[in-house]
CSV table of C-alpha atoms in Angstrom, one decimal:
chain,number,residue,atom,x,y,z
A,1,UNK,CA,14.4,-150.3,-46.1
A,2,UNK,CA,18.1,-149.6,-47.3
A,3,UNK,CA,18.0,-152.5,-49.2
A,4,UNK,CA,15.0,-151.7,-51.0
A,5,UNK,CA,16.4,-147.9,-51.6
A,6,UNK,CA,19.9,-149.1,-53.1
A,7,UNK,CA,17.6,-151.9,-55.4
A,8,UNK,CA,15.8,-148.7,-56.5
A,9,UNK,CA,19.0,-146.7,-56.7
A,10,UNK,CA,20.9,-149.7,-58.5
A,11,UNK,CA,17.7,-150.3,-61.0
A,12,UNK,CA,18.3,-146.0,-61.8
A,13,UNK,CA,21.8,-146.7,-62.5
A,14,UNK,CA,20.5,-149.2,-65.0
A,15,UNK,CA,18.5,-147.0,-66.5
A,16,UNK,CA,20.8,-144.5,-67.2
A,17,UNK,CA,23.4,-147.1,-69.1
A,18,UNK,CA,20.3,-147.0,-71.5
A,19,UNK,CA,20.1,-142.9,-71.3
A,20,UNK,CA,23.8,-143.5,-72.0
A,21,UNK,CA,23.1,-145.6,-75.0
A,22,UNK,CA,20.4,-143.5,-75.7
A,23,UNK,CA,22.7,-140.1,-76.2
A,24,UNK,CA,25.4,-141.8,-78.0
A,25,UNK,CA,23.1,-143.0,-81.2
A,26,UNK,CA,22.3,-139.7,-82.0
A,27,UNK,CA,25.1,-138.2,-81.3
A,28,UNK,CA,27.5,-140.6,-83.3
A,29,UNK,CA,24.8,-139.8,-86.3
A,30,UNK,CA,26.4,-136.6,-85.6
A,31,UNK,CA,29.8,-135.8,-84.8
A,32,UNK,CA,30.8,-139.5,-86.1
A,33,UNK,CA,31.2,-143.1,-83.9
A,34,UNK,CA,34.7,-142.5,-83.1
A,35,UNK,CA,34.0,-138.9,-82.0
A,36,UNK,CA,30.8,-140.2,-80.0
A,37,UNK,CA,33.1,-143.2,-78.3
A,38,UNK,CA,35.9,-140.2,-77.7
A,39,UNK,CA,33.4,-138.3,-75.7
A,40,UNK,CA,32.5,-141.0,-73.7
A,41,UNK,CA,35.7,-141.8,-72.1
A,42,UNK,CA,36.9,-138.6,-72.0
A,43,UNK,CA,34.5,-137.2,-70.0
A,44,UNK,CA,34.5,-140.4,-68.0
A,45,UNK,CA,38.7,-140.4,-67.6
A,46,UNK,CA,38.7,-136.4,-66.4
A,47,UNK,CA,35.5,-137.5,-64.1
A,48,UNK,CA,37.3,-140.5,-62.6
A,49,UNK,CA,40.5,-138.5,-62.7
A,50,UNK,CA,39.0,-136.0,-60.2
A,51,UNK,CA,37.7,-138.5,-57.8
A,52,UNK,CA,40.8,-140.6,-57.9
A,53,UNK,CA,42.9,-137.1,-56.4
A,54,UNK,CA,40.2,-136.8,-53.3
A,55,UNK,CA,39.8,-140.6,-52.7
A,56,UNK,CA,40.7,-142.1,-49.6
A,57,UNK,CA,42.9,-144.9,-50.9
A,58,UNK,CA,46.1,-144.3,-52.9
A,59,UNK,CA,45.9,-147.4,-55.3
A,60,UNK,CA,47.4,-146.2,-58.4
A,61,UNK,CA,51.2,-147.1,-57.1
A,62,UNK,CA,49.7,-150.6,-56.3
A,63,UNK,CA,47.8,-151.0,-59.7
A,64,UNK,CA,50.7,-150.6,-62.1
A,65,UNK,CA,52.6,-153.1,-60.1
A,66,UNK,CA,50.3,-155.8,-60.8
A,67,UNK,CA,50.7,-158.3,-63.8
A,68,UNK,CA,50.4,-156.9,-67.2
A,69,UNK,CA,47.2,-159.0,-68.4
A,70,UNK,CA,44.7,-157.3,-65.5
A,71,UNK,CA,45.7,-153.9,-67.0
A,72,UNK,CA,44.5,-154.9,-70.5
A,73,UNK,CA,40.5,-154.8,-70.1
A,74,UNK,CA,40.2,-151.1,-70.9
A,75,UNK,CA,41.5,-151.8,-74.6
A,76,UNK,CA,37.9,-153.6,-74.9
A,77,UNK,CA,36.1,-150.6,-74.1
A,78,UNK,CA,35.9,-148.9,-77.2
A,79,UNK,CA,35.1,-151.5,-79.0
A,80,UNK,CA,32.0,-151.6,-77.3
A,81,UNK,CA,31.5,-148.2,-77.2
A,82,UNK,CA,31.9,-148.0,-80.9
A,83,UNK,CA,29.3,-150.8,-81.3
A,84,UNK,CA,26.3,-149.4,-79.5
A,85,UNK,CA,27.1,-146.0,-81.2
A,86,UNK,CA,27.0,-147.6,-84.5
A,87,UNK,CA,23.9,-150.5,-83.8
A,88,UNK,CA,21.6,-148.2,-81.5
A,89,UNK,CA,20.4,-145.9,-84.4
A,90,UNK,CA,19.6,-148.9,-86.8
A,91,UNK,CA,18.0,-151.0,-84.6
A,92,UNK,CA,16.7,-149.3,-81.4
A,93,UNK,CA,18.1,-149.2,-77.7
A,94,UNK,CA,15.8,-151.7,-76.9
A,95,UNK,CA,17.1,-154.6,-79.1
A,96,UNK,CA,20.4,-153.4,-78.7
A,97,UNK,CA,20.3,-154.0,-74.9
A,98,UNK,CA,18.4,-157.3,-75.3
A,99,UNK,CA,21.5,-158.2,-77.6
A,100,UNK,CA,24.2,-157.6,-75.7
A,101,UNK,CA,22.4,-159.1,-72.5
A,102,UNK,CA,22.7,-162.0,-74.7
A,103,UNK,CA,26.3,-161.5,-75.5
A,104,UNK,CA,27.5,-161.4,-72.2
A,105,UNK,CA,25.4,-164.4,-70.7
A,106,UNK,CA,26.5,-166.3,-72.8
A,107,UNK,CA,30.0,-165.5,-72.9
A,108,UNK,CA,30.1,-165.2,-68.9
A,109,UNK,CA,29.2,-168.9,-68.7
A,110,UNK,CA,31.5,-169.9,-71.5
A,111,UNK,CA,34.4,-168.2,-69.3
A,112,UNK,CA,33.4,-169.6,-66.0
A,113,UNK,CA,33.1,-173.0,-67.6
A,114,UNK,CA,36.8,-173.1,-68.7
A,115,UNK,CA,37.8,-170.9,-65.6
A,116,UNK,CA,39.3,-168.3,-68.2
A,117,UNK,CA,41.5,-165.4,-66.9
A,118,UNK,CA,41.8,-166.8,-63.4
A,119,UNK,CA,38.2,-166.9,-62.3
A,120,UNK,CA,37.5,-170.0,-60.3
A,121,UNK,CA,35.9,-172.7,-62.7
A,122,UNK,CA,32.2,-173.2,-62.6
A,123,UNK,CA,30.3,-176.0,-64.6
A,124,UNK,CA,27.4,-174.7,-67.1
A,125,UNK,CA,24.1,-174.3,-64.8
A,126,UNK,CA,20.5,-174.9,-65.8
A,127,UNK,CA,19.4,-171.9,-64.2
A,128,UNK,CA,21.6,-169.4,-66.9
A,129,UNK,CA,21.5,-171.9,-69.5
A,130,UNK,CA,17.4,-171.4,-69.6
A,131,UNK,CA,17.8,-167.6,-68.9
A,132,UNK,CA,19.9,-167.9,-71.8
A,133,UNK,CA,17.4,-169.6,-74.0
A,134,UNK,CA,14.8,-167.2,-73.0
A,135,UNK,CA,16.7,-164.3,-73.7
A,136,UNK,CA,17.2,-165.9,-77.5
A,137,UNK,CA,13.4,-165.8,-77.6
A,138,UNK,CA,13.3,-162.4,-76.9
A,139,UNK,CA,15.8,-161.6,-79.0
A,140,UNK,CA,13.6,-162.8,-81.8
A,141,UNK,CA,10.4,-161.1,-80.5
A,142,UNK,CA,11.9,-157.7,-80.4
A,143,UNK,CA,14.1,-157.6,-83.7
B,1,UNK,CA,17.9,-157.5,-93.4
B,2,UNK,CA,20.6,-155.2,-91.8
B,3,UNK,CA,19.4,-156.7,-88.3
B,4,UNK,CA,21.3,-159.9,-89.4
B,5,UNK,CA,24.7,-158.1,-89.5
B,6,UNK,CA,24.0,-155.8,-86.6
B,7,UNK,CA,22.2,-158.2,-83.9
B,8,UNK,CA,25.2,-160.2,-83.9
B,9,UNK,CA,27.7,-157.1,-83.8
B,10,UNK,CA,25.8,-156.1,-80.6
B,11,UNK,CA,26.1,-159.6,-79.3
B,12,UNK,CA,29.7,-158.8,-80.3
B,13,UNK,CA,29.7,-155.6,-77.7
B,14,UNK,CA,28.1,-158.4,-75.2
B,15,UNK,CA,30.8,-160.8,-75.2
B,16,UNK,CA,33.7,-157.7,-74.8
B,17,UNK,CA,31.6,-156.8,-72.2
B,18,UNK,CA,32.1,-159.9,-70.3
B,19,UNK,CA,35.4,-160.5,-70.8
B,20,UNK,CA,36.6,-157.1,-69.8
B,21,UNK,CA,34.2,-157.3,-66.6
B,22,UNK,CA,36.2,-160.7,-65.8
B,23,UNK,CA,40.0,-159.1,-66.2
B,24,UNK,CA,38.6,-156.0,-64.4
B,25,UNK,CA,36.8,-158.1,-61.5
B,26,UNK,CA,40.6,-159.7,-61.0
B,27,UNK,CA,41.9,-156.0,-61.2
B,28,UNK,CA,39.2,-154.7,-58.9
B,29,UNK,CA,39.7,-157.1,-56.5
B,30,UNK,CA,43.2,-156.3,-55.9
B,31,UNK,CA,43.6,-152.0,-56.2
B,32,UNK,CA,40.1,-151.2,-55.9
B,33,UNK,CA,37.1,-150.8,-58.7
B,34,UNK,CA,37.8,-146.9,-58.3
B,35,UNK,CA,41.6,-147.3,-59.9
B,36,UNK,CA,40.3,-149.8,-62.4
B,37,UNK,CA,37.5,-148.1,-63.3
B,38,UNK,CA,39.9,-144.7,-64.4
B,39,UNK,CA,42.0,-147.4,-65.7
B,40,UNK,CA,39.2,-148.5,-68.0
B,41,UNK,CA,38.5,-145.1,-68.9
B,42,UNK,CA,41.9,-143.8,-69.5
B,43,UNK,CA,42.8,-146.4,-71.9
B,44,UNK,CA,39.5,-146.1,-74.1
B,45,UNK,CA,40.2,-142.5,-74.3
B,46,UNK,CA,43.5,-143.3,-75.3
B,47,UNK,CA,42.4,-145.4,-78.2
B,48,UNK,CA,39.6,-143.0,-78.8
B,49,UNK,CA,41.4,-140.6,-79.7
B,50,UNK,CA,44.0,-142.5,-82.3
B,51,UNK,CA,40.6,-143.7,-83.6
B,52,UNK,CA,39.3,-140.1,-84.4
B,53,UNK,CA,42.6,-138.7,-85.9
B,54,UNK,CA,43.3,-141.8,-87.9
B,55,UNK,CA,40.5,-144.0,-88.7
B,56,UNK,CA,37.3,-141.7,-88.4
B,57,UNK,CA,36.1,-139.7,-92.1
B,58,UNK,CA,36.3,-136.2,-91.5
B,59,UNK,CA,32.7,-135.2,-90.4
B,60,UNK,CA,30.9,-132.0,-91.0
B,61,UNK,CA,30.0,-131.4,-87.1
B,62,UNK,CA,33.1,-131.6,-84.6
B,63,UNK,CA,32.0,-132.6,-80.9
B,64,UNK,CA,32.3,-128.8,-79.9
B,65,UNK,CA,29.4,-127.8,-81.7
B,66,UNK,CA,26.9,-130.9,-81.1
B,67,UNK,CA,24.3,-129.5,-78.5
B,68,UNK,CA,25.9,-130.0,-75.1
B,69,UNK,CA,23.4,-132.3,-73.3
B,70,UNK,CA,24.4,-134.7,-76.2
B,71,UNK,CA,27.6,-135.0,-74.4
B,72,UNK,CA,26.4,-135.9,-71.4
B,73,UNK,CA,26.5,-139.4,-71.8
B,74,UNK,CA,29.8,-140.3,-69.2
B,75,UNK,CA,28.0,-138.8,-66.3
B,76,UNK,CA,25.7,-141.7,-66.8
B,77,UNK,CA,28.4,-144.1,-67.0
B,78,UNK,CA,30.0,-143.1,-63.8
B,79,UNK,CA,27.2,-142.7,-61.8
B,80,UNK,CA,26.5,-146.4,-62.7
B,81,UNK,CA,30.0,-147.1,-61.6
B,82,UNK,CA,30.0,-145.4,-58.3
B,83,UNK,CA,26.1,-146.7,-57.7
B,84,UNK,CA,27.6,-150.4,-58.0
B,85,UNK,CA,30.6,-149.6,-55.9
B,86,UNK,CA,28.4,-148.8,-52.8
B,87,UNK,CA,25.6,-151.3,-53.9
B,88,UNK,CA,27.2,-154.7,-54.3
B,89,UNK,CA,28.3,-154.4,-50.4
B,90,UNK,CA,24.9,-153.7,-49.3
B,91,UNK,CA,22.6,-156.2,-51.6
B,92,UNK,CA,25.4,-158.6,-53.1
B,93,UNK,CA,25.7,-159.0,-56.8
B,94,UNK,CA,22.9,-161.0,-57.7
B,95,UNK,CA,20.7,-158.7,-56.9
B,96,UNK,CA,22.6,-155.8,-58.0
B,97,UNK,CA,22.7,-157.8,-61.6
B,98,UNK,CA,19.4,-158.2,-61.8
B,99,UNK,CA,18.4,-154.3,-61.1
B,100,UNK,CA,20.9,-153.3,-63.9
B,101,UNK,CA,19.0,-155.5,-66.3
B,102,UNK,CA,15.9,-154.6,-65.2
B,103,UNK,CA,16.5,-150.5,-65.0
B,104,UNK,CA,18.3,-151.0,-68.3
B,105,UNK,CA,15.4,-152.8,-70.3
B,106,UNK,CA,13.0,-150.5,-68.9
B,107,UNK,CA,14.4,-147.4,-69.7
B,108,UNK,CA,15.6,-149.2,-73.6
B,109,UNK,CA,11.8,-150.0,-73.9
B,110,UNK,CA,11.2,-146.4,-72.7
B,111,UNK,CA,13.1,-144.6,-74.9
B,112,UNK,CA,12.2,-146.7,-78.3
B,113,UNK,CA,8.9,-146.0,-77.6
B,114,UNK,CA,8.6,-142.6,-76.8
B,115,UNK,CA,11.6,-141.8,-79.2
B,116,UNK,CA,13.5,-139.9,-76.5
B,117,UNK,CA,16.5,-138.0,-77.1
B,118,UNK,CA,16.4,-138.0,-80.9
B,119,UNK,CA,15.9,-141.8,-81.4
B,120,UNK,CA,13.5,-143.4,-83.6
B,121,UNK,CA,10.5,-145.1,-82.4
B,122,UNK,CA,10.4,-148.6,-81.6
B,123,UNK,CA,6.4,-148.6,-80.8
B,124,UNK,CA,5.9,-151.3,-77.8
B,125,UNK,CA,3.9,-153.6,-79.6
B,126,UNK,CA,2.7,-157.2,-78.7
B,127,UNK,CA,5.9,-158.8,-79.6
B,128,UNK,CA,8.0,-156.8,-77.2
B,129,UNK,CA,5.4,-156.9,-74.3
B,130,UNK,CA,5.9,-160.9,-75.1
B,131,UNK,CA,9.7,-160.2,-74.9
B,132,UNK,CA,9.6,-158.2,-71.5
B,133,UNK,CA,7.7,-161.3,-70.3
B,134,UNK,CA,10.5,-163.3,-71.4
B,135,UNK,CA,13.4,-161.3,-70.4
B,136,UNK,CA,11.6,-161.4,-66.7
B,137,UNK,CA,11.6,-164.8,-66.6
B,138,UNK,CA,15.6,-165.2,-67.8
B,139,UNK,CA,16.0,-162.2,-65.4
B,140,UNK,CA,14.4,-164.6,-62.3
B,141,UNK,CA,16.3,-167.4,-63.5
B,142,UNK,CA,19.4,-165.9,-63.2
B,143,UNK,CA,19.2,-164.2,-59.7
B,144,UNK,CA,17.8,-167.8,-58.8
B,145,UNK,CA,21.4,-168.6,-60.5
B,146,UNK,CA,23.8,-166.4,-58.7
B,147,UNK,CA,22.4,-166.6,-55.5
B,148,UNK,CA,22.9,-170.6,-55.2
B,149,UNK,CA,26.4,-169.2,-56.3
B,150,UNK,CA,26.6,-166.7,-53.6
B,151,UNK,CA,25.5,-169.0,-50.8
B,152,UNK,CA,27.7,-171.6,-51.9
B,153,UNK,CA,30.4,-169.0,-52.4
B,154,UNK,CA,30.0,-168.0,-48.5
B,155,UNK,CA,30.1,-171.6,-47.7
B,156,UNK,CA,33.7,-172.4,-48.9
B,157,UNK,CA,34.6,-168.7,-47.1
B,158,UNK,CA,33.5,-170.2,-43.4
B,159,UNK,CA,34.6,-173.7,-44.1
């Protein structure tokens, strides 16, 4: 039963990364991309700000003493930010999602394959290799 | 024709995706997905913000005066955060994978259709019912995928 109610909870937490998607077209048509992007993690930053001053665990001491590289991933998240705002207008949330689905399949197996930023290494697999194929297909059918 | 530029931009966003999921799942996994996850957001607003002031053309709206629920697009984001914190724990992260894609499709499909929230319709027409059959099939295939992984994973932990 609980594992059926945090599927369903998980599956609403997908569907509001579209909702997400969803508001930011419109809203980069607007007020601009950048603007649109700024919102975003703004909001987000003050958000997470505010739960990071109740949470249990004090881990911001421990975070900036780890190696430089791990702190780095947040400098991609505009970029993608800025690219939904821009794409999702023009071609449709739909498409959009069924895009960077393929984007990040294929780029996760690529990275475990070479065992890229410390993950442990893990040889191409059928199973996402077809998934990948059948996402392409898609891809095609919804453009 | 502007698809061919912009299909592979999003498949762009995909890949930066992916990457910064890896170097935050090794940041995660040492200080917590709470830290990284403010981390993540601190630094995009960061570079936001030097985007807007120096890169951005001076717009005619500022985000002050777009309608308010337009700017409501973070609390999604977080709530997807926090939902995955407790989640992954309780289901593992094959399955947890597999309802993002799935909630995430749906409600895409959803809102091109319907043209929610200002969009412009996408009607769902034969080709994308052939494409949701598709994307359930690559959906399958990958759970299939990541729980081999997982079981192996737990292997290596009791061995």
């Amino acid at each position: 039963m609980t594992q059926i109610l945090t599927l369903l909870v998980v599956f609403v937490a997908g569907m509001g990364l579209s909702v997400e998607a969803g508001l930011l077209g419109p809203l980069g048509e607007n007020v601009g991309h950048m603007s649109a992007t700024l919102c975003i993690f703004l909001v987000g930053s003050l958000l997470l700000s505010l739960a990071l001053v109740f949470a249990r665990h004090r881990a911001l001491p421990e975070m900036f003493a780890q190696p430089r590289w791990m702190l780095t991933g947040g400098v991609l998240g505009p970029v993608y930010v800025v690219i939904i705002t821009t794409v999702t207008p023009l071609i449709g949330v739909g498409t959009t999602m069924v895009a960077i689905l393929f984007g990040q399949v294929a780029s996760g197996l690529a990275l475990d394959h070479f065992g890229a930023f410390g993950v442990p290494r893990q040889r191409v697999d059928l199973y996402r290799l077809g998934a990948l194929a059948l996402i392409a297909a898609a891809l095609i059918l919804t453009r | 024709m502007l698809s061919f530029i912009l299909i592979p931009l999003a498949l762009i966003g995909g890949v930066t995706l992916a990457v910064q999921s890896c170097i935050n799942g090794r940041l995660g996994s040492a200080v917590g997905t709470l830290a990284t996850a403010w981390l993540t957001f601190v630094l995009g607003a960061l570079i936001s913000v030097l985007l807007v002031l120096f890169v951005q053309v001076p717009q005619e709206t500022s985000l002050l005066e777009a309608p308010r629920w337009q700017l409501t697009g973070a609390f999604f984001g977080v709530f997807y955060i926090v939902a995955m914190v407790f989640s992954v724990p309780l289901i593992g992260i094959a399955a947890a994978t597999v309802a993002v894609v799935a909630g995430q499709l749906t409600m895409g499909l959803l809102i091109d259709n319907f043209a929610w929230l200002g969009n412009q319709a996408y009607p769902l027409d034969g080709q994308r019912w052939g494409a949701i059959f598709l994307l359930l099939a690559a959906i399958a295939l990958i759970y299939i995928g990541n729980r081999k992984r997982e079981l192996a994973n737990q292997k290596i932990d009791k061995s």
